[in-house]
Amino acid sequence: MERFTYDALPGRVVFGPGSSRTELAPELARIGAGRVLLLASGSGVGPAHERIGDVPVVAEFTEVREHVPVPVAERARALAAEVRADALLAFGGGSAVGTAKAVALTTGLPILCVPTTYAGSEVTPVWGMTEHGRKTTGRDGRVLPRTIVYDPELTVGLPVRISSASGLNAMAHCVEAFWAPRANPVSSALAEDGVRALAAGLPRIAANPADLPARGDALHGAYLAGASLAGAGAGLHHAICHALGGAYDLPHALTHATVLPHVVAALLPSAPEALRRMSRALGSDDPAGALRDLAARLGIPAGLHELGMTEEQIEPVARTLDGHVPGSPLDRTALRALLHDAWAGTTTKESQ
Ligand code: NAD
């Protein structure tokens, strides 16, 4: 019998088409919000305005940026203080949620999230901020959103290209939960179901972005992905993407989507439990191949060179990672072979 430790995290989930039209005011009242600061990215502002109805919004912060630059976080915190906000409403993708988390980190204000991508950040107590080209992340209970209102209708307008990349970013959370440092059977069960839901939803979204049940599957998968990441932590894949994003400012979700099939090809052969669960979830006895085919069908670049990264940029990232990824089964040579594959879009034996 396996021994394990699992920290169950609090958080209320309200899920359903149209929920953002009817549930925001009651859910904010439930957490005692009387003076709400709305945080939304450009694309989130319009839908947010249509849905906030009689929510007591006292100010809006729309200067949302990926990876939350520290000056942006400081301006959002200053606005929250100036308007005496008592709750944060994050409406948008991981960047809007990340900005709300930066405010919650210093103020302790409760967050209600309305996610419009599949990033999964709304389920985790993990914050991230960037300064002078370096991203710092941390774990803090104050940033864990209190309530999440998932409305698949809000994601119908998410372009297929962003949906596919964001969905595979979520799948990366699931896959890493199988071998991350705090891997445990509860997170693994959530992760397996997350892989299944995302693999079911994403191809149908690519074929028809207005397919609401497919959007529901992907959003459900995103929740399971965030929950598995929160419960098990992150491993080699996230470490690689984090290093690449910090060093070369590569687009977050697309970098994850491009790198994931390579990490899976390299690690799955030595991870029997992950192999079993991935095979079941993807309905294939070659889950690494099935994932590579899924990414190709979704139009994800085969290698990072297609995102503008140069071959010379591989080694500095490898040096950042050397000895800094707890539990990674790859030695220096295998890590470099994997990074080269992820850059070139190839598969070599050495990284496996
Ligand atoms: P994002 O929030 O930057 O959104 C991507 C783009 O999609 C933006 O241009 C946005 O305006 C647009 N968009 C969002 N929803 C839309 C919609 N419904 N319709 C049309 N356009 C829409 O990107 P993301 O991938 O969701 O989030 C990335 C950020 O989240 C990164 O900073 C990453 O580090 C962070 N993140 C954090 C965690 C965590 O646990 N802390 C987990 C995952 C991601």
mmCIF file of C-alpha atoms and ligand atoms in Angstrom:
data_model
loop_
_atom_site.group_PDB
_atom_site.id
_atom_site.type_symbol
_atom_site.label_atom_id
_atom_site.label_comp_id
_atom_site.label_asym_id
_atom_site.label_seq_id
_atom_site.Cartn_x
_atom_site.Cartn_y
_atom_site.Cartn_z
ATOM 1 C CA MET A 1 0.000 0.000 0.000
ATOM 2 C CA GLU A 2 1.338 3.419 -1.011
ATOM 3 C CA ARG A 3 2.031 6.045 1.689
ATOM 4 C CA PHE A 4 1.327 9.613 0.643
ATOM 5 C CA THR A 5 0.584 13.151 1.797
ATOM 6 C CA TYR A 6 -1.955 15.374 0.057
ATOM 7 C CA ASP A 7 -2.890 18.936 1.024
ATOM 8 C CA ALA A 8 -6.538 19.442 0.065
ATOM 9 C CA LEU A 9 -7.012 23.138 -0.720
ATOM 10 C CA PRO A 10 -10.180 25.132 -0.055
ATOM 11 C CA GLY A 11 -12.019 26.813 -2.913
ATOM 12 C CA ARG A 12 -15.536 26.966 -4.257
ATOM 13 C CA VAL A 13 -16.233 26.085 -7.911
ATOM 14 C CA VAL A 14 -19.352 27.217 -9.737
ATOM 15 C CA PHE A 15 -19.454 25.692 -13.223
ATOM 16 C CA GLY A 16 -21.930 26.020 -16.071
ATOM 17 C CA PRO A 17 -22.855 27.791 -19.300
ATOM 18 C CA GLY A 18 -24.193 31.253 -18.466
ATOM 19 C CA SER A 19 -22.952 31.139 -14.864
ATOM 20 C CA SER A 20 -21.012 34.399 -15.286
ATOM 21 C CA ARG A 21 -24.322 36.152 -16.051
ATOM 22 C CA THR A 22 -26.159 35.000 -12.943
ATOM 23 C CA GLU A 23 -23.659 33.980 -10.285
ATOM 24 C CA LEU A 24 -21.164 36.836 -9.918
ATOM 25 C CA ALA A 25 -23.197 39.095 -7.629
ATOM 26 C CA PRO A 26 -24.358 36.286 -5.277
ATOM 27 C CA GLU A 27 -20.920 34.703 -5.159
ATOM 28 C CA LEU A 28 -19.237 38.032 -4.375
ATOM 29 C CA ALA A 29 -21.853 38.718 -1.696
ATOM 30 C CA ARG A 30 -21.071 35.282 -0.250
ATOM 31 C CA ILE A 31 -17.460 36.351 0.364
ATOM 32 C CA GLY A 32 -18.616 39.661 1.849
ATOM 33 C CA ALA A 33 -17.506 41.864 -1.056
ATOM 34 C CA GLY A 34 -18.846 45.425 -1.008
ATOM 35 C CA ARG A 35 -16.086 47.276 -2.891
ATOM 36 C CA VAL A 36 -14.781 45.206 -5.800
ATOM 37 C CA LEU A 37 -11.668 45.910 -7.874
ATOM 38 C CA LEU A 38 -12.075 44.378 -11.351
ATOM 39 C CA LEU A 39 -8.861 43.160 -12.982
ATOM 40 C CA ALA A 40 -9.174 42.249 -16.660
ATOM 41 C CA SER A 41 -6.994 42.050 -19.744
ATOM 42 C CA GLY A 42 -7.996 43.953 -22.888
ATOM 43 C CA SER A 43 -10.115 41.071 -24.203
ATOM 44 C CA GLY A 44 -11.751 40.535 -20.807
ATOM 45 C CA VAL A 45 -13.017 44.079 -20.303
ATOM 46 C CA GLY A 46 -15.959 43.886 -22.770
ATOM 47 C CA PRO A 47 -17.341 40.542 -21.526
ATOM 48 C CA ALA A 48 -16.786 41.659 -17.924
ATOM 49 C CA HIS A 49 -18.824 44.838 -18.474
ATOM 50 C CA GLU A 50 -21.639 42.793 -20.012
ATOM 51 C CA ARG A 51 -21.764 40.504 -16.987
ATOM 52 C CA ILE A 52 -20.988 42.490 -13.859
ATOM 53 C CA GLY A 53 -24.592 43.752 -13.587
ATOM 54 C CA ASP A 54 -25.126 44.914 -10.004
ATOM 55 C CA VAL A 55 -21.711 43.785 -8.760
ATOM 56 C CA PRO A 56 -20.322 46.657 -6.611
ATOM 57 C CA VAL A 57 -17.261 47.426 -8.812
ATOM 58 C CA VAL A 58 -15.473 50.541 -7.509
ATOM 59 C CA ALA A 59 -12.534 50.547 -9.955
ATOM 60 C CA GLU A 60 -11.018 48.678 -12.904
ATOM 61 C CA PHE A 61 -7.426 47.706 -13.546
ATOM 62 C CA THR A 62 -6.838 46.743 -17.182
ATOM 63 C CA GLU A 63 -3.069 47.095 -17.460
ATOM 64 C CA VAL A 64 -2.671 43.306 -17.275
ATOM 65 C CA ARG A 65 0.605 41.769 -18.630
ATOM 66 C CA GLU A 66 1.890 38.201 -18.930
ATOM 67 C CA HIS A 67 4.201 37.159 -16.065
ATOM 68 C CA VAL A 68 3.104 40.210 -13.986
ATOM 69 C CA PRO A 69 5.936 42.785 -14.167
ATOM 70 C CA VAL A 70 6.582 44.161 -10.650
ATOM 71 C CA PRO A 71 5.720 47.806 -11.599
ATOM 72 C CA VAL A 72 2.323 46.579 -12.895
ATOM 73 C CA ALA A 73 1.725 44.722 -9.624
ATOM 74 C CA GLU A 74 2.611 47.872 -7.681
ATOM 75 C CA ARG A 75 0.189 50.025 -9.662
ATOM 76 C CA ALA A 76 -2.599 47.459 -9.138
ATOM 77 C CA ARG A 77 -1.868 47.380 -5.384
ATOM 78 C CA ALA A 78 -1.887 51.191 -5.232
ATOM 79 C CA LEU A 79 -5.276 51.309 -6.961
ATOM 80 C CA ALA A 80 -6.704 48.678 -4.580
ATOM 81 C CA ALA A 81 -5.563 50.797 -1.623
ATOM 82 C CA GLU A 82 -6.775 54.074 -3.145
ATOM 83 C CA VAL A 83 -10.330 52.810 -3.736
ATOM 84 C CA ARG A 84 -10.371 50.788 -0.468
ATOM 85 C CA ALA A 85 -11.234 47.583 -2.345
ATOM 86 C CA ASP A 86 -12.375 44.675 -0.183
ATOM 87 C CA ALA A 87 -12.355 42.005 -2.920
ATOM 88 C CA LEU A 88 -10.723 41.288 -6.282
ATOM 89 C CA LEU A 89 -12.599 40.092 -9.376
ATOM 90 C CA ALA A 90 -10.164 38.607 -11.919
ATOM 91 C CA PHE A 91 -11.803 38.298 -15.325
ATOM 92 C CA GLY A 92 -9.590 36.794 -18.042
ATOM 93 C CA GLY A 93 -6.695 34.396 -18.558
ATOM 94 C CA GLY A 94 -3.745 33.513 -16.365
ATOM 95 C CA SER A 95 -2.364 37.046 -16.675
ATOM 96 C CA ALA A 96 -5.465 38.674 -15.130
ATOM 97 C CA VAL A 97 -5.502 36.027 -12.388
ATOM 98 C CA GLY A 98 -1.752 36.543 -11.828
ATOM 99 C CA THR A 99 -2.255 40.295 -11.373
ATOM 100 C CA ALA A 100 -5.019 39.692 -8.816
ATOM 101 C CA LYS A 101 -2.733 37.254 -6.989
ATOM 102 C CA ALA A 102 0.011 39.899 -6.828
ATOM 103 C CA VAL A 103 -2.458 42.252 -5.107
ATOM 104 C CA ALA A 104 -3.736 39.524 -2.769
ATOM 105 C CA LEU A 105 -0.169 38.633 -1.797
ATOM 106 C CA THR A 106 0.358 41.956 -0.018
ATOM 107 C CA THR A 107 -3.225 42.847 0.917
ATOM 108 C CA GLY A 108 -4.829 39.493 1.737
ATOM 109 C CA LEU A 109 -7.923 40.525 -0.270
ATOM 110 C CA PRO A 110 -10.118 37.595 -1.390
ATOM 111 C CA ILE A 111 -10.175 36.768 -5.124
ATOM 112 C CA LEU A 112 -13.088 35.615 -7.247
ATOM 113 C CA CYS A 113 -11.933 34.366 -10.665
ATOM 114 C CA VAL A 114 -13.774 34.131 -13.940
ATOM 115 C CA PRO A 115 -11.279 32.292 -16.173
ATOM 116 C CA THR A 116 -11.429 32.770 -19.948
ATOM 117 C CA THR A 117 -8.471 30.527 -20.915
ATOM 118 C CA TYR A 118 -7.310 27.081 -19.796
ATOM 119 C CA ALA A 119 -4.269 28.253 -17.771
ATOM 120 C CA GLY A 120 -5.522 26.764 -14.487
ATOM 121 C CA SER A 121 -3.878 29.427 -12.316
ATOM 122 C CA GLU A 122 -7.215 30.096 -10.599
ATOM 123 C CA VAL A 123 -6.903 26.767 -8.714
ATOM 124 C CA THR A 124 -3.358 27.213 -7.376
ATOM 125 C CA PRO A 125 -1.797 29.125 -4.458
ATOM 126 C CA VAL A 126 1.173 29.906 -6.730
ATOM 127 C CA TRP A 127 2.046 33.502 -7.637
ATOM 128 C CA GLY A 128 4.626 34.763 -10.142
ATOM 129 C CA MET A 129 6.156 38.156 -10.876
ATOM 130 C CA THR A 130 8.933 39.377 -13.170
ATOM 131 C CA GLU A 131 11.581 42.016 -12.630
ATOM 132 C CA HIS A 132 14.695 42.766 -14.734
ATOM 133 C CA GLY A 133 14.068 39.681 -16.922
ATOM 134 C CA ARG A 134 13.817 37.262 -13.976
ATOM 135 C CA LYS A 135 10.626 35.550 -12.941
ATOM 136 C CA THR A 136 10.123 34.803 -9.256
ATOM 137 C CA THR A 137 7.408 32.444 -8.106
ATOM 138 C CA GLY A 138 6.158 31.437 -4.687
ATOM 139 C CA ARG A 139 3.394 29.565 -2.892
ATOM 140 C CA ASP A 140 1.163 31.450 -0.469
ATOM 141 C CA GLY A 141 -2.323 30.650 0.823
ATOM 142 C CA ARG A 142 -3.316 34.336 0.563
ATOM 143 C CA VAL A 143 -3.294 34.183 -3.256
ATOM 144 C CA LEU A 144 -5.470 31.067 -3.574
ATOM 145 C CA PRO A 145 -8.744 32.304 -5.120
ATOM 146 C CA ARG A 146 -11.757 31.880 -2.865
ATOM 147 C CA THR A 147 -14.277 31.216 -5.656
ATOM 148 C CA ILE A 148 -14.073 30.301 -9.338
ATOM 149 C CA VAL A 149 -16.971 30.874 -11.707
ATOM 150 C CA TYR A 150 -16.387 28.810 -14.850
ATOM 151 C CA ASP A 151 -18.559 29.762 -17.788
ATOM 152 C CA PRO A 152 -17.731 27.890 -21.034
ATOM 153 C CA GLU A 153 -19.666 30.559 -22.987
ATOM 154 C CA LEU A 154 -16.865 33.020 -22.185
ATOM 155 C CA THR A 155 -14.298 30.862 -23.980
ATOM 156 C CA VAL A 156 -16.190 30.553 -27.272
ATOM 157 C CA GLY A 157 -14.405 33.677 -28.558
ATOM 158 C CA LEU A 158 -10.942 32.444 -27.546
ATOM 159 C CA PRO A 159 -9.144 32.029 -30.897
ATOM 160 C CA VAL A 160 -8.362 28.396 -31.825
ATOM 161 C CA ARG A 161 -4.610 29.108 -31.808
ATOM 162 C CA ILE A 162 -4.731 30.374 -28.192
ATOM 163 C CA SER A 163 -7.235 27.683 -27.159
ATOM 164 C CA SER A 164 -4.955 24.895 -28.414
ATOM 165 C CA ALA A 165 -1.810 26.315 -26.790
ATOM 166 C CA SER A 166 -3.610 27.089 -23.537
ATOM 167 C CA GLY A 167 -5.234 23.636 -23.491
ATOM 168 C CA LEU A 168 -1.851 21.920 -23.870
ATOM 169 C CA ASN A 169 -0.465 24.204 -21.143
ATOM 170 C CA ALA A 170 -3.194 22.716 -18.952
ATOM 171 C CA MET A 171 -2.318 19.216 -20.116
ATOM 172 C CA ALA A 172 1.278 19.878 -19.046
ATOM 173 C CA HIS A 173 0.025 20.543 -15.489
ATOM 174 C CA CYS A 174 -1.722 17.158 -15.550
ATOM 175 C CA VAL A 175 1.221 15.239 -16.988
ATOM 176 C CA GLU A 176 3.696 16.690 -14.508
ATOM 177 C CA ALA A 177 1.405 15.795 -11.617
ATOM 178 C CA PHE A 178 2.248 12.137 -12.359
ATOM 179 C CA TRP A 179 5.954 12.632 -11.539
ATOM 180 C CA ALA A 180 6.243 15.969 -9.691
ATOM 181 C CA PRO A 181 7.940 16.044 -6.257
ATOM 182 C CA ARG A 182 4.642 15.865 -4.309
ATOM 183 C CA ALA A 183 2.966 13.356 -6.682
ATOM 184 C CA ASN A 184 0.227 11.423 -4.896
ATOM 185 C CA PRO A 185 -2.714 9.226 -5.950
ATOM 186 C CA VAL A 186 -5.326 11.976 -5.412
ATOM 187 C CA SER A 187 -3.601 14.474 -7.729
ATOM 188 C CA SER A 188 -2.844 11.682 -10.204
ATOM 189 C CA ALA A 189 -6.540 10.756 -10.409
ATOM 190 C CA LEU A 190 -7.459 14.411 -11.042
ATOM 191 C CA ALA A 191 -4.674 14.663 -13.614
ATOM 192 C CA GLU A 192 -5.704 11.531 -15.500
ATOM 193 C CA ASP A 193 -9.254 12.815 -15.803
ATOM 194 C CA GLY A 194 -7.865 16.204 -16.849
ATOM 195 C CA VAL A 195 -5.851 14.665 -19.697
ATOM 196 C CA ARG A 196 -8.977 12.780 -20.808
ATOM 197 C CA ALA A 197 -11.176 15.906 -20.764
ATOM 198 C CA LEU A 198 -8.626 18.080 -22.574
ATOM 199 C CA ALA A 199 -7.889 15.436 -25.224
ATOM 200 C CA ALA A 200 -11.634 15.105 -25.791
ATOM 201 C CA GLY A 201 -12.306 18.845 -26.015
ATOM 202 C CA LEU A 202 -9.384 20.397 -27.871
ATOM 203 C CA PRO A 203 -9.718 18.719 -31.307
ATOM 204 C CA ARG A 204 -13.463 19.495 -31.366
ATOM 205 C CA ILE A 205 -12.715 23.139 -30.506
ATOM 206 C CA ALA A 206 -10.170 23.290 -33.345
ATOM 207 C CA ALA A 207 -12.830 21.928 -35.716
ATOM 208 C CA ASN A 208 -15.583 24.220 -34.400
ATOM 209 C CA PRO A 209 -14.640 26.956 -31.894
ATOM 210 C CA ALA A 210 -18.330 27.501 -31.065
ATOM 211 C CA ASP A 211 -18.819 23.879 -29.883
ATOM 212 C CA LEU A 212 -20.048 24.640 -26.349
ATOM 213 C CA PRO A 213 -19.877 21.061 -24.957
ATOM 214 C CA ALA A 214 -16.265 20.851 -26.234
ATOM 215 C CA ARG A 215 -15.526 24.204 -24.548
ATOM 216 C CA GLY A 216 -17.058 22.753 -21.372
ATOM 217 C CA ASP A 217 -14.796 19.684 -21.587
ATOM 218 C CA ALA A 218 -11.695 21.832 -22.017
ATOM 219 C CA LEU A 219 -12.637 24.167 -19.150
ATOM 220 C CA HIS A 220 -13.402 21.189 -16.893
ATOM 221 C CA GLY A 221 -9.993 19.787 -17.922
ATOM 222 C CA ALA A 222 -8.375 23.114 -17.065
ATOM 223 C CA TYR A 223 -9.837 22.983 -13.554
ATOM 224 C CA LEU A 224 -8.565 19.416 -13.054
ATOM 225 C CA ALA A 225 -5.189 20.513 -14.445
ATOM 226 C CA GLY A 226 -4.910 23.395 -11.994
ATOM 227 C CA ALA A 227 -6.020 21.167 -9.123
ATOM 228 C CA SER A 228 -3.434 18.509 -9.979
ATOM 229 C CA LEU A 229 -0.674 21.129 -10.280
ATOM 230 C CA ALA A 230 -1.709 22.618 -6.929
ATOM 231 C CA GLY A 231 -1.667 19.193 -5.277
ATOM 232 C CA ALA A 232 1.475 17.665 -6.778
ATOM 233 C CA GLY A 233 3.658 20.620 -7.766
ATOM 234 C CA ALA A 234 5.673 21.015 -10.934
ATOM 235 C CA GLY A 235 8.634 19.115 -12.359
ATOM 236 C CA LEU A 236 11.117 19.159 -15.221
ATOM 237 C CA HIS A 237 8.694 20.391 -17.888
ATOM 238 C CA HIS A 238 7.665 23.487 -15.921
ATOM 239 C CA ALA A 239 11.292 24.132 -14.955
ATOM 240 C CA ILE A 240 12.315 24.117 -18.639
ATOM 241 C CA CYS A 241 9.446 26.398 -19.711
ATOM 242 C CA HIS A 242 10.033 28.717 -16.765
ATOM 243 C CA ALA A 243 13.730 29.037 -17.693
ATOM 244 C CA LEU A 244 12.907 29.605 -21.378
ATOM 245 C CA GLY A 245 10.193 32.163 -20.618
ATOM 246 C CA GLY A 246 12.391 34.081 -18.190
ATOM 247 C CA ALA A 247 15.481 34.105 -20.433
ATOM 248 C CA TYR A 248 13.956 34.711 -23.863
ATOM 249 C CA ASP A 249 10.479 36.065 -23.198
ATOM 250 C CA LEU A 250 8.881 33.256 -25.229
ATOM 251 C CA PRO A 251 5.041 33.136 -25.236
ATOM 252 C CA HIS A 252 3.953 31.203 -22.125
ATOM 253 C CA ALA A 253 1.251 28.798 -23.323
ATOM 254 C CA LEU A 254 2.774 28.135 -26.758
ATOM 255 C CA THR A 255 6.164 27.333 -25.194
ATOM 256 C CA HIS A 256 4.501 24.783 -22.889
ATOM 257 C CA ALA A 257 2.565 23.294 -25.819
ATOM 258 C CA THR A 258 5.699 22.981 -27.972
ATOM 259 C CA VAL A 259 7.936 21.516 -25.259
ATOM 260 C CA LEU A 260 5.408 19.073 -23.728
ATOM 261 C CA PRO A 261 5.544 16.249 -26.337
ATOM 262 C CA HIS A 262 9.361 16.256 -26.074
ATOM 263 C CA VAL A 263 9.400 16.039 -22.280
ATOM 264 C CA VAL A 264 6.801 13.285 -22.373
ATOM 265 C CA ALA A 265 8.817 11.317 -24.973
ATOM 266 C CA ALA A 266 11.909 11.640 -22.769
ATOM 267 C CA LEU A 267 10.380 10.874 -19.358
ATOM 268 C CA LEU A 268 7.486 8.493 -19.978
ATOM 269 C CA PRO A 269 9.620 5.375 -20.617
ATOM 270 C CA SER A 270 11.021 5.616 -17.074
ATOM 271 C CA ALA A 271 7.688 6.552 -15.410
ATOM 272 C CA PRO A 272 5.482 3.403 -15.446
ATOM 273 C CA GLU A 273 2.572 4.875 -13.435
ATOM 274 C CA ALA A 274 2.434 7.947 -15.704
ATOM 275 C CA LEU A 275 2.619 5.666 -18.737
ATOM 276 C CA ARG A 276 -0.322 3.614 -17.478
ATOM 277 C CA ARG A 277 -2.457 6.646 -16.703
ATOM 278 C CA MET A 278 -1.584 8.481 -19.949
ATOM 279 C CA SER A 279 -2.350 5.334 -21.983
ATOM 280 C CA ARG A 280 -5.785 5.064 -20.356
ATOM 281 C CA ALA A 281 -6.563 8.768 -20.708
ATOM 282 C CA LEU A 282 -5.452 9.013 -24.333
ATOM 283 C CA GLY A 283 -6.761 5.567 -25.313
ATOM 284 C CA SER A 284 -3.408 4.568 -26.824
ATOM 285 C CA ASP A 285 -0.608 2.167 -25.954
ATOM 286 C CA ASP A 286 1.800 4.803 -27.317
ATOM 287 C CA PRO A 287 0.706 7.878 -25.332
ATOM 288 C CA ALA A 288 3.862 9.862 -26.208
ATOM 289 C CA GLY A 289 3.087 9.351 -29.903
ATOM 290 C CA ALA A 290 -0.601 10.127 -29.337
ATOM 291 C CA LEU A 291 0.310 13.397 -27.619
ATOM 292 C CA ARG A 292 2.735 14.360 -30.419
ATOM 293 C CA ASP A 293 -0.013 13.661 -32.986
ATOM 294 C CA LEU A 294 -2.560 15.672 -30.976
ATOM 295 C CA ALA A 295 -0.194 18.668 -30.796
ATOM 296 C CA ALA A 296 0.463 18.441 -34.558
ATOM 297 C CA ARG A 297 -3.280 18.245 -35.304
ATOM 298 C CA LEU A 298 -3.786 21.351 -33.162
ATOM 299 C CA GLY A 299 -1.169 23.229 -35.203
ATOM 300 C CA ILE A 300 1.394 23.492 -32.394
ATOM 301 C CA PRO A 301 4.954 24.113 -33.675
ATOM 302 C CA ALA A 302 7.115 20.957 -33.601
ATOM 303 C CA GLY A 303 10.120 22.870 -32.219
ATOM 304 C CA LEU A 304 11.025 26.080 -30.402
ATOM 305 C CA HIS A 305 13.024 27.342 -33.394
ATOM 306 C CA GLU A 306 9.611 28.132 -34.898
ATOM 307 C CA LEU A 307 9.058 30.556 -31.985
ATOM 308 C CA GLY A 308 12.279 32.415 -32.867
ATOM 309 C CA MET A 309 14.654 30.711 -30.419
ATOM 310 C CA THR A 310 18.194 30.132 -31.739
ATOM 311 C CA GLU A 311 20.319 26.995 -31.264
ATOM 312 C CA GLU A 312 22.898 29.035 -29.297
ATOM 313 C CA GLN A 313 20.215 29.837 -26.724
ATOM 314 C CA ILE A 314 19.932 26.171 -25.676
ATOM 315 C CA GLU A 315 23.114 25.896 -23.602
ATOM 316 C CA PRO A 316 22.471 28.876 -21.250
ATOM 317 C CA VAL A 317 19.078 27.371 -20.387
ATOM 318 C CA ALA A 318 20.659 23.939 -19.838
ATOM 319 C CA ARG A 319 23.168 25.515 -17.425
ATOM 320 C CA THR A 320 20.337 27.224 -15.480
ATOM 321 C CA LEU A 321 18.669 23.830 -15.064
ATOM 322 C CA ASP A 322 21.734 21.677 -14.294
ATOM 323 C CA GLY A 323 21.293 20.277 -10.780
ATOM 324 C CA HIS A 324 18.261 22.492 -10.080
ATOM 325 C CA VAL A 325 15.384 20.180 -10.994
ATOM 326 C CA PRO A 326 14.626 17.933 -8.012
ATOM 327 C CA GLY A 327 13.738 14.403 -9.055
ATOM 328 C CA SER A 328 14.716 14.785 -12.727
ATOM 329 C CA PRO A 329 15.944 11.432 -14.056
ATOM 330 C CA LEU A 330 17.970 13.123 -16.824
ATOM 331 C CA ASP A 331 21.741 13.593 -16.590
ATOM 332 C CA ARG A 332 23.513 16.565 -18.221
ATOM 333 C CA THR A 333 23.795 14.851 -21.609
ATOM 334 C CA ALA A 334 20.178 13.628 -21.704
ATOM 335 C CA LEU A 335 18.927 17.083 -20.638
ATOM 336 C CA ARG A 336 20.823 18.716 -23.504
ATOM 337 C CA ALA A 337 19.523 16.104 -25.960
ATOM 338 C CA LEU A 338 15.965 16.826 -24.784
ATOM 339 C CA LEU A 339 16.415 20.594 -25.090
ATOM 340 C CA HIS A 340 17.902 20.159 -28.548
ATOM 341 C CA ASP A 341 14.938 18.007 -29.597
ATOM 342 C CA ALA A 342 12.488 20.555 -28.199
ATOM 343 C CA TRP A 343 14.291 23.264 -30.151
ATOM 344 C CA ALA A 344 14.670 21.366 -33.435
ATOM 345 C CA GLY A 345 11.363 19.471 -33.286
ATOM 346 C CA THR A 346 13.092 16.091 -33.489
ATOM 347 C CA THR A 347 13.144 12.960 -31.323
ATOM 348 C CA THR A 348 16.485 11.343 -30.508
ATOM 349 C CA LYS A 349 17.221 8.199 -28.532
ATOM 350 C CA GLU A 350 19.588 10.015 -26.157
ATOM 351 C CA SER A 351 16.878 12.095 -24.493
ATOM 352 C CA GLN A 352 14.827 8.941 -23.829
HETATM 353 P P1 NAD B 1 -3.163 35.384 -20.955
HETATM 354 O O1 NAD B 1 -3.982 35.551 -19.748
HETATM 355 O O2 NAD B 1 -2.034 36.340 -21.158
HETATM 356 O O3 NAD B 1 -4.126 35.368 -22.216
HETATM 357 C C1 NAD B 1 -3.606 35.130 -23.525
HETATM 358 C C2 NAD B 1 -4.265 36.065 -24.528
HETATM 359 O O4 NAD B 1 -5.612 35.652 -24.725
HETATM 360 C C3 NAD B 1 -4.316 37.521 -24.090
HETATM 361 O O5 NAD B 1 -4.053 38.335 -25.192
HETATM 362 C C4 NAD B 1 -5.754 37.687 -23.628
HETATM 363 O O6 NAD B 1 -6.192 39.030 -23.734
HETATM 364 C C5 NAD B 1 -6.482 36.765 -24.593
HETATM 365 N N1 NAD B 1 -7.742 36.210 -24.103
HETATM 366 C C6 NAD B 1 -7.960 35.671 -22.887
HETATM 367 N N2 NAD B 1 -9.220 35.181 -22.825
HETATM 368 C C7 NAD B 1 -9.808 35.437 -24.011
HETATM 369 C C8 NAD B 1 -11.091 35.143 -24.576
HETATM 370 N N3 NAD B 1 -11.993 34.425 -23.904
HETATM 371 N N4 NAD B 1 -11.328 35.548 -25.824
HETATM 372 C C9 NAD B 1 -10.387 36.182 -26.569
HETATM 373 N N5 NAD B 1 -9.146 36.473 -26.101
HETATM 374 C C10 NAD B 1 -8.863 36.099 -24.846
HETATM 375 O O7 NAD B 1 -2.498 33.929 -21.070
HETATM 376 P P2 NAD B 1 -2.673 32.585 -20.216
HETATM 377 O O8 NAD B 1 -1.934 31.553 -20.990
HETATM 378 O O9 NAD B 1 -4.073 32.343 -19.855
HETATM 379 O O10 NAD B 1 -1.893 32.911 -18.873
HETATM 380 C C11 NAD B 1 -0.492 33.036 -18.864
HETATM 381 C C12 NAD B 1 -0.025 33.570 -17.543
HETATM 382 O O11 NAD B 1 -0.567 32.792 -16.484
HETATM 383 C C13 NAD B 1 1.483 33.508 -17.412
HETATM 384 O O12 NAD B 1 1.950 34.673 -16.784
HETATM 385 C C14 NAD B 1 1.698 32.273 -16.537
HETATM 386 O O13 NAD B 1 2.911 32.310 -15.829
HETATM 387 C C15 NAD B 1 0.485 32.336 -15.639
HETATM 388 N N6 NAD B 1 0.099 31.024 -15.066
HETATM 389 C C16 NAD B 1 0.203 30.879 -13.716
HETATM 390 C C17 NAD B 1 -0.159 29.676 -13.111
HETATM 391 C C18 NAD B 1 -0.092 29.563 -11.618
HETATM 392 O O14 NAD B 1 -0.500 28.545 -11.061
HETATM 393 N N7 NAD B 1 0.425 30.562 -10.933
HETATM 394 C C19 NAD B 1 -0.647 28.611 -13.895
HETATM 395 C C20 NAD B 1 -0.732 28.797 -15.282
HETATM 396 C C21 NAD B 1 -0.373 30.016 -15.860
#
